[in-house]
Amino acid sequence: EATAVTAFCGVSLVFALTPGADWAYVITTGGRDRRGVAPAVAGLLTGHLLAIASVVVGVATVITSSPLAMTLLTLAGSCYLVWLGIAALRRPAGPPRAPQPPSFGPGRGFATGVGVSLLNPKVFLLLLALLPQFASPTAPWSLGQQMATLGLIHLANCAVVYVAVGVSAAAALTTRPRAARAVAVASGVVMIGLGLTLIVE
């Protein structure tokens, strides 16, 4: 139904606009090198797409219904976020040097983005909470088709937000080394804090 889709778009956009580990990663990447934004965002979106697919086929339901599986996923994601945060603190963004290559290649930026998405259990929980809620058993489409469509809408919202955040960070920080370092340190602290919070939760 059009009303449900419109409501979902609004809710999805609110969640996409909420800063978290994905924002911290995109900002840190953009602050280091403008060319790293595209692979970083592509990695994040790929991770989200895999999470959406797992929710639609029911894999995520099995994972989240198993305390052991959920604990292991949470611990893995927490440790990964802490590791990324420490890496950001150890290698804060510095002034750009044109002759030098990026701090890491597009392949690594893409893979890290996938890891940030897939190892964040809150991505699965968010999708599990949102997609079935806005799917209607009486609609002409099957529940799986509805959830897949809603998931793609959420993916589009995330794409717009992540690109805007990354491009803004690159434009604002690549020519301001002190600000770039400050943001990199802040992003590192945020990722470490998020990881530790997930462990506590």
GROMACS .gro file of C-alpha atoms in nm:
model
  201
    1GLU     CA    1   0.000   0.000   0.000
    2ALA     CA    2   0.120   0.349  -0.083
    3THR     CA    3   0.064   0.474   0.273
    4ALA     CA    4   0.274   0.198   0.424
    5VAL     CA    5   0.555   0.255   0.172
    6THR     CA    6   0.555   0.629   0.242
    7ALA     CA    7   0.566   0.568   0.616
    8PHE     CA    8   0.849   0.318   0.571
    9CYS     CA    9   1.047   0.567   0.361
   10GLY     CA   10   1.026   0.820   0.642
   11VAL     CA   11   1.126   0.574   0.914
   12SER     CA   12   1.408   0.431   0.701
   13LEU     CA   13   1.544   0.778   0.628
   14VAL     CA   14   1.546   0.863   0.998
   15PHE     CA   15   1.753   0.554   1.072
   16ALA     CA   16   1.990   0.626   0.781
   17LEU     CA   17   2.040   0.981   0.913
   18THR     CA   18   2.126   0.850   1.262
   19PRO     CA   19   2.506   0.858   1.306
   20GLY     CA   20   2.668   0.527   1.391
   21ALA     CA   21   2.955   0.304   1.290
   22ASP     CA   22   2.868   0.346   0.920
   23TRP     CA   23   2.887   0.726   0.948
   24ALA     CA   24   3.212   0.707   1.143
   25TYR     CA   25   3.368   0.485   0.878
   26VAL     CA   26   3.254   0.701   0.584
   27ILE     CA   27   3.370   1.022   0.753
   28THR     CA   28   3.709   0.876   0.839
   29THR     CA   29   3.753   0.746   0.484
   30GLY     CA   30   3.645   1.075   0.326
   31GLY     CA   31   3.876   1.269   0.554
   32ARG     CA   32   4.172   1.065   0.436
   33ASP     CA   33   4.110   1.058   0.063
   34ARG     CA   34   3.817   1.159  -0.158
   35ARG     CA   35   3.875   0.854  -0.380
   36GLY     CA   36   3.805   0.621  -0.090
   37VAL     CA   37   3.445   0.734  -0.044
   38ALA     CA   38   3.298   0.536  -0.337
   39PRO     CA   39   3.444   0.194  -0.244
   40ALA     CA   40   3.367   0.252   0.125
   41VAL     CA   41   3.001   0.334   0.052
   42ALA     CA   42   2.979   0.045  -0.196
   43GLY     CA   43   3.105  -0.190   0.074
   44LEU     CA   44   2.856  -0.064   0.330
   45LEU     CA   45   2.568  -0.099   0.083
   46THR     CA   46   2.679  -0.449  -0.017
   47GLY     CA   47   2.677  -0.552   0.347
   48HIS     CA   48   2.330  -0.403   0.389
   49LEU     CA   49   2.212  -0.583   0.075
   50LEU     CA   50   2.336  -0.917   0.208
   51ALA     CA   51   2.166  -0.845   0.541
   52ILE     CA   52   1.840  -0.763   0.361
   53ALA     CA   53   1.863  -1.085   0.161
   54SER     CA   54   1.924  -1.288   0.477
   55VAL     CA   55   1.621  -1.131   0.646
   56VAL     CA   56   1.400  -1.200   0.344
   57VAL     CA   57   1.499  -1.568   0.327
   58GLY     CA   58   1.476  -1.608   0.703
   59VAL     CA   59   1.842  -1.663   0.789
   60ALA     CA   60   1.856  -1.359   1.014
   61THR     CA   61   1.555  -1.486   1.208
   62VAL     CA   62   1.742  -1.807   1.282
   63ILE     CA   63   2.053  -1.615   1.387
   64THR     CA   64   1.872  -1.375   1.616
   65SER     CA   65   1.663  -1.653   1.772
   66SER     CA   66   1.979  -1.836   1.879
   67PRO     CA   67   2.140  -1.675   2.187
   68LEU     CA   68   2.477  -1.834   2.110
   69ALA     CA   69   2.479  -1.723   1.745
   70MET     CA   70   2.370  -1.372   1.838
   71THR     CA   71   2.634  -1.350   2.112
   72LEU     CA   72   2.909  -1.464   1.876
   73LEU     CA   73   2.795  -1.219   1.607
   74THR     CA   74   2.781  -0.936   1.858
   75LEU     CA   75   3.126  -1.014   1.996
   76ALA     CA   76   3.274  -1.038   1.646
   77GLY     CA   77   3.115  -0.710   1.543
   78SER     CA   78   3.221  -0.539   1.865
   79CYS     CA   79   3.583  -0.648   1.832
   80TYR     CA   80   3.584  -0.539   1.467
   81LEU     CA   81   3.453  -0.193   1.554
   82VAL     CA   82   3.709  -0.155   1.834
   83TRP     CA   83   3.985  -0.263   1.594
   84LEU     CA   84   3.870  -0.008   1.334
   85GLY     CA   85   3.856   0.262   1.601
   86ILE     CA   86   4.208   0.186   1.720
   87ALA     CA   87   4.329   0.190   1.359
   88ALA     CA   88   4.169   0.533   1.310
   89LEU     CA   89   4.341   0.664   1.623
   90ARG     CA   90   4.678   0.524   1.519
   91ARG     CA   91   4.655   0.660   1.164
   92PRO     CA   92   4.457   0.984   1.178
   93ALA     CA   93   4.404   1.172   0.856
   94GLY     CA   94   4.680   1.409   0.765
   95PRO     CA   95   4.735   1.676   0.500
   96PRO     CA   96   4.683   1.542   0.149
   97ARG     CA   97   4.990   1.470  -0.063
   98ALA     CA   98   4.903   1.435  -0.429
   99PRO     CA   99   5.205   1.223  -0.535
  100GLN     CA  100   5.128   0.958  -0.271
  101PRO     CA  101   4.870   0.681  -0.315
  102PRO     CA  102   4.564   0.660  -0.091
  103SER     CA  103   4.610   0.529   0.264
  104PHE     CA  104   4.448   0.205   0.145
  105GLY     CA  105   4.323   0.075  -0.186
  106PRO     CA  106   3.963   0.057  -0.304
  107GLY     CA  107   3.952  -0.319  -0.248
  108ARG     CA  108   4.038  -0.285   0.117
  109GLY     CA  109   3.799   0.007   0.160
  110PHE     CA  110   3.519  -0.198   0.004
  111ALA     CA  111   3.592  -0.506   0.216
  112THR     CA  112   3.606  -0.298   0.534
  113GLY     CA  113   3.270  -0.143   0.449
  114VAL     CA  114   3.116  -0.488   0.402
  115GLY     CA  115   3.257  -0.591   0.739
  116VAL     CA  116   3.122  -0.283   0.914
  117SER     CA  117   2.771  -0.367   0.786
  118LEU     CA  118   2.767  -0.744   0.825
  119LEU     CA  119   2.935  -0.756   1.166
  120ASN     CA  120   2.693  -0.503   1.313
  121PRO     CA  121   2.408  -0.703   1.469
  122LYS     CA  122   2.198  -0.388   1.493
  123VAL     CA  123   2.168  -0.390   1.112
  124PHE     CA  124   1.998  -0.730   1.126
  125LEU     CA  125   1.781  -0.633   1.422
  126LEU     CA  126   1.674  -0.309   1.253
  127LEU     CA  127   1.577  -0.490   0.934
  128LEU     CA  128   1.396  -0.762   1.129
  129ALA     CA  129   1.201  -0.498   1.318
  130LEU     CA  130   1.115  -0.284   1.015
  131LEU     CA  131   1.060  -0.506   0.712
  132PRO     CA  132   0.794  -0.747   0.847
  133GLN     CA  133   0.613  -0.463   1.025
  134PHE     CA  134   0.547  -0.278   0.698
  135ALA     CA  135   0.463  -0.588   0.494
  136SER     CA  136   0.095  -0.673   0.458
  137PRO     CA  137  -0.039  -1.031   0.426
  138THR     CA  138  -0.333  -0.897   0.221
  139ALA     CA  139  -0.121  -0.715  -0.039
  140PRO     CA  140  -0.105  -0.850  -0.396
  141TRP     CA  141   0.267  -0.923  -0.358
  142SER     CA  142   0.403  -1.198  -0.137
  143LEU     CA  143   0.559  -1.107   0.197
  144GLY     CA  144   0.903  -1.189   0.060
  145GLN     CA  145   0.857  -0.959  -0.240
  146GLN     CA  146   0.728  -0.680  -0.018
  147MET     CA  147   1.019  -0.707   0.227
  148ALA     CA  148   1.270  -0.721  -0.058
  149THR     CA  149   1.121  -0.404  -0.209
  150LEU     CA  150   1.122  -0.225   0.126
  151GLY     CA  151   1.479  -0.338   0.181
  152LEU     CA  152   1.584  -0.186  -0.152
  153ILE     CA  153   1.414   0.140  -0.054
  154HIS     CA  154   1.613   0.139   0.270
  155LEU     CA  155   1.927   0.066   0.070
  156ALA     CA  156   1.858   0.367  -0.155
  157ASN     CA  157   1.811   0.593   0.147
  158CYS     CA  158   2.139   0.470   0.296
  159ALA     CA  159   2.316   0.525  -0.036
  160VAL     CA  160   2.206   0.888  -0.057
  161VAL     CA  161   2.298   0.960   0.304
  162TYR     CA  162   2.636   0.781   0.297
  163VAL     CA  163   2.744   0.948  -0.027
  164ALA     CA  164   2.641   1.290   0.106
  165VAL     CA  165   2.828   1.231   0.433
  166GLY     CA  166   3.139   1.100   0.258
  167VAL     CA  167   3.154   1.376  -0.004
  168SER     CA  168   3.092   1.642   0.260
  169ALA     CA  169   3.366   1.500   0.479
  170ALA     CA  170   3.607   1.490   0.186
  171ALA     CA  171   3.527   1.847   0.084
  172ALA     CA  172   3.550   1.982   0.437
  173LEU     CA  173   3.846   1.787   0.571
  174THR     CA  174   4.093   1.707   0.294
  175THR     CA  175   4.212   2.070   0.288
  176ARG     CA  176   4.197   2.113   0.666
  177PRO     CA  177   4.452   1.873   0.818
  178ARG     CA  178   4.386   1.974   1.179
  179ALA     CA  179   4.012   1.933   1.142
  180ALA     CA  180   4.065   1.603   0.958
  181ARG     CA  181   4.280   1.471   1.243
  182ALA     CA  182   4.024   1.583   1.500
  183VAL     CA  183   3.740   1.416   1.313
  184ALA     CA  184   3.945   1.098   1.261
  185VAL     CA  185   4.018   1.081   1.633
  186ALA     CA  186   3.652   1.148   1.717
  187SER     CA  187   3.540   0.881   1.470
  188GLY     CA  188   3.786   0.635   1.620
  189VAL     CA  189   3.654   0.707   1.968
  190VAL     CA  190   3.295   0.665   1.843
  191MET     CA  191   3.372   0.326   1.687
  192ILE     CA  192   3.551   0.206   1.999
  193GLY     CA  193   3.263   0.331   2.212
  194LEU     CA  194   3.006   0.157   1.991
  195GLY     CA  195   3.202  -0.167   2.006
  196LEU     CA  196   3.232  -0.156   2.384
  197THR     CA  197   2.864  -0.067   2.415
  198LEU     CA  198   2.766  -0.371   2.208
  199ILE     CA  199   2.977  -0.593   2.435
  200VAL     CA  200   2.810  -0.450   2.745
  201GLU     CA  201   2.462  -0.489   2.592
   0.00000   0.00000   0.00000
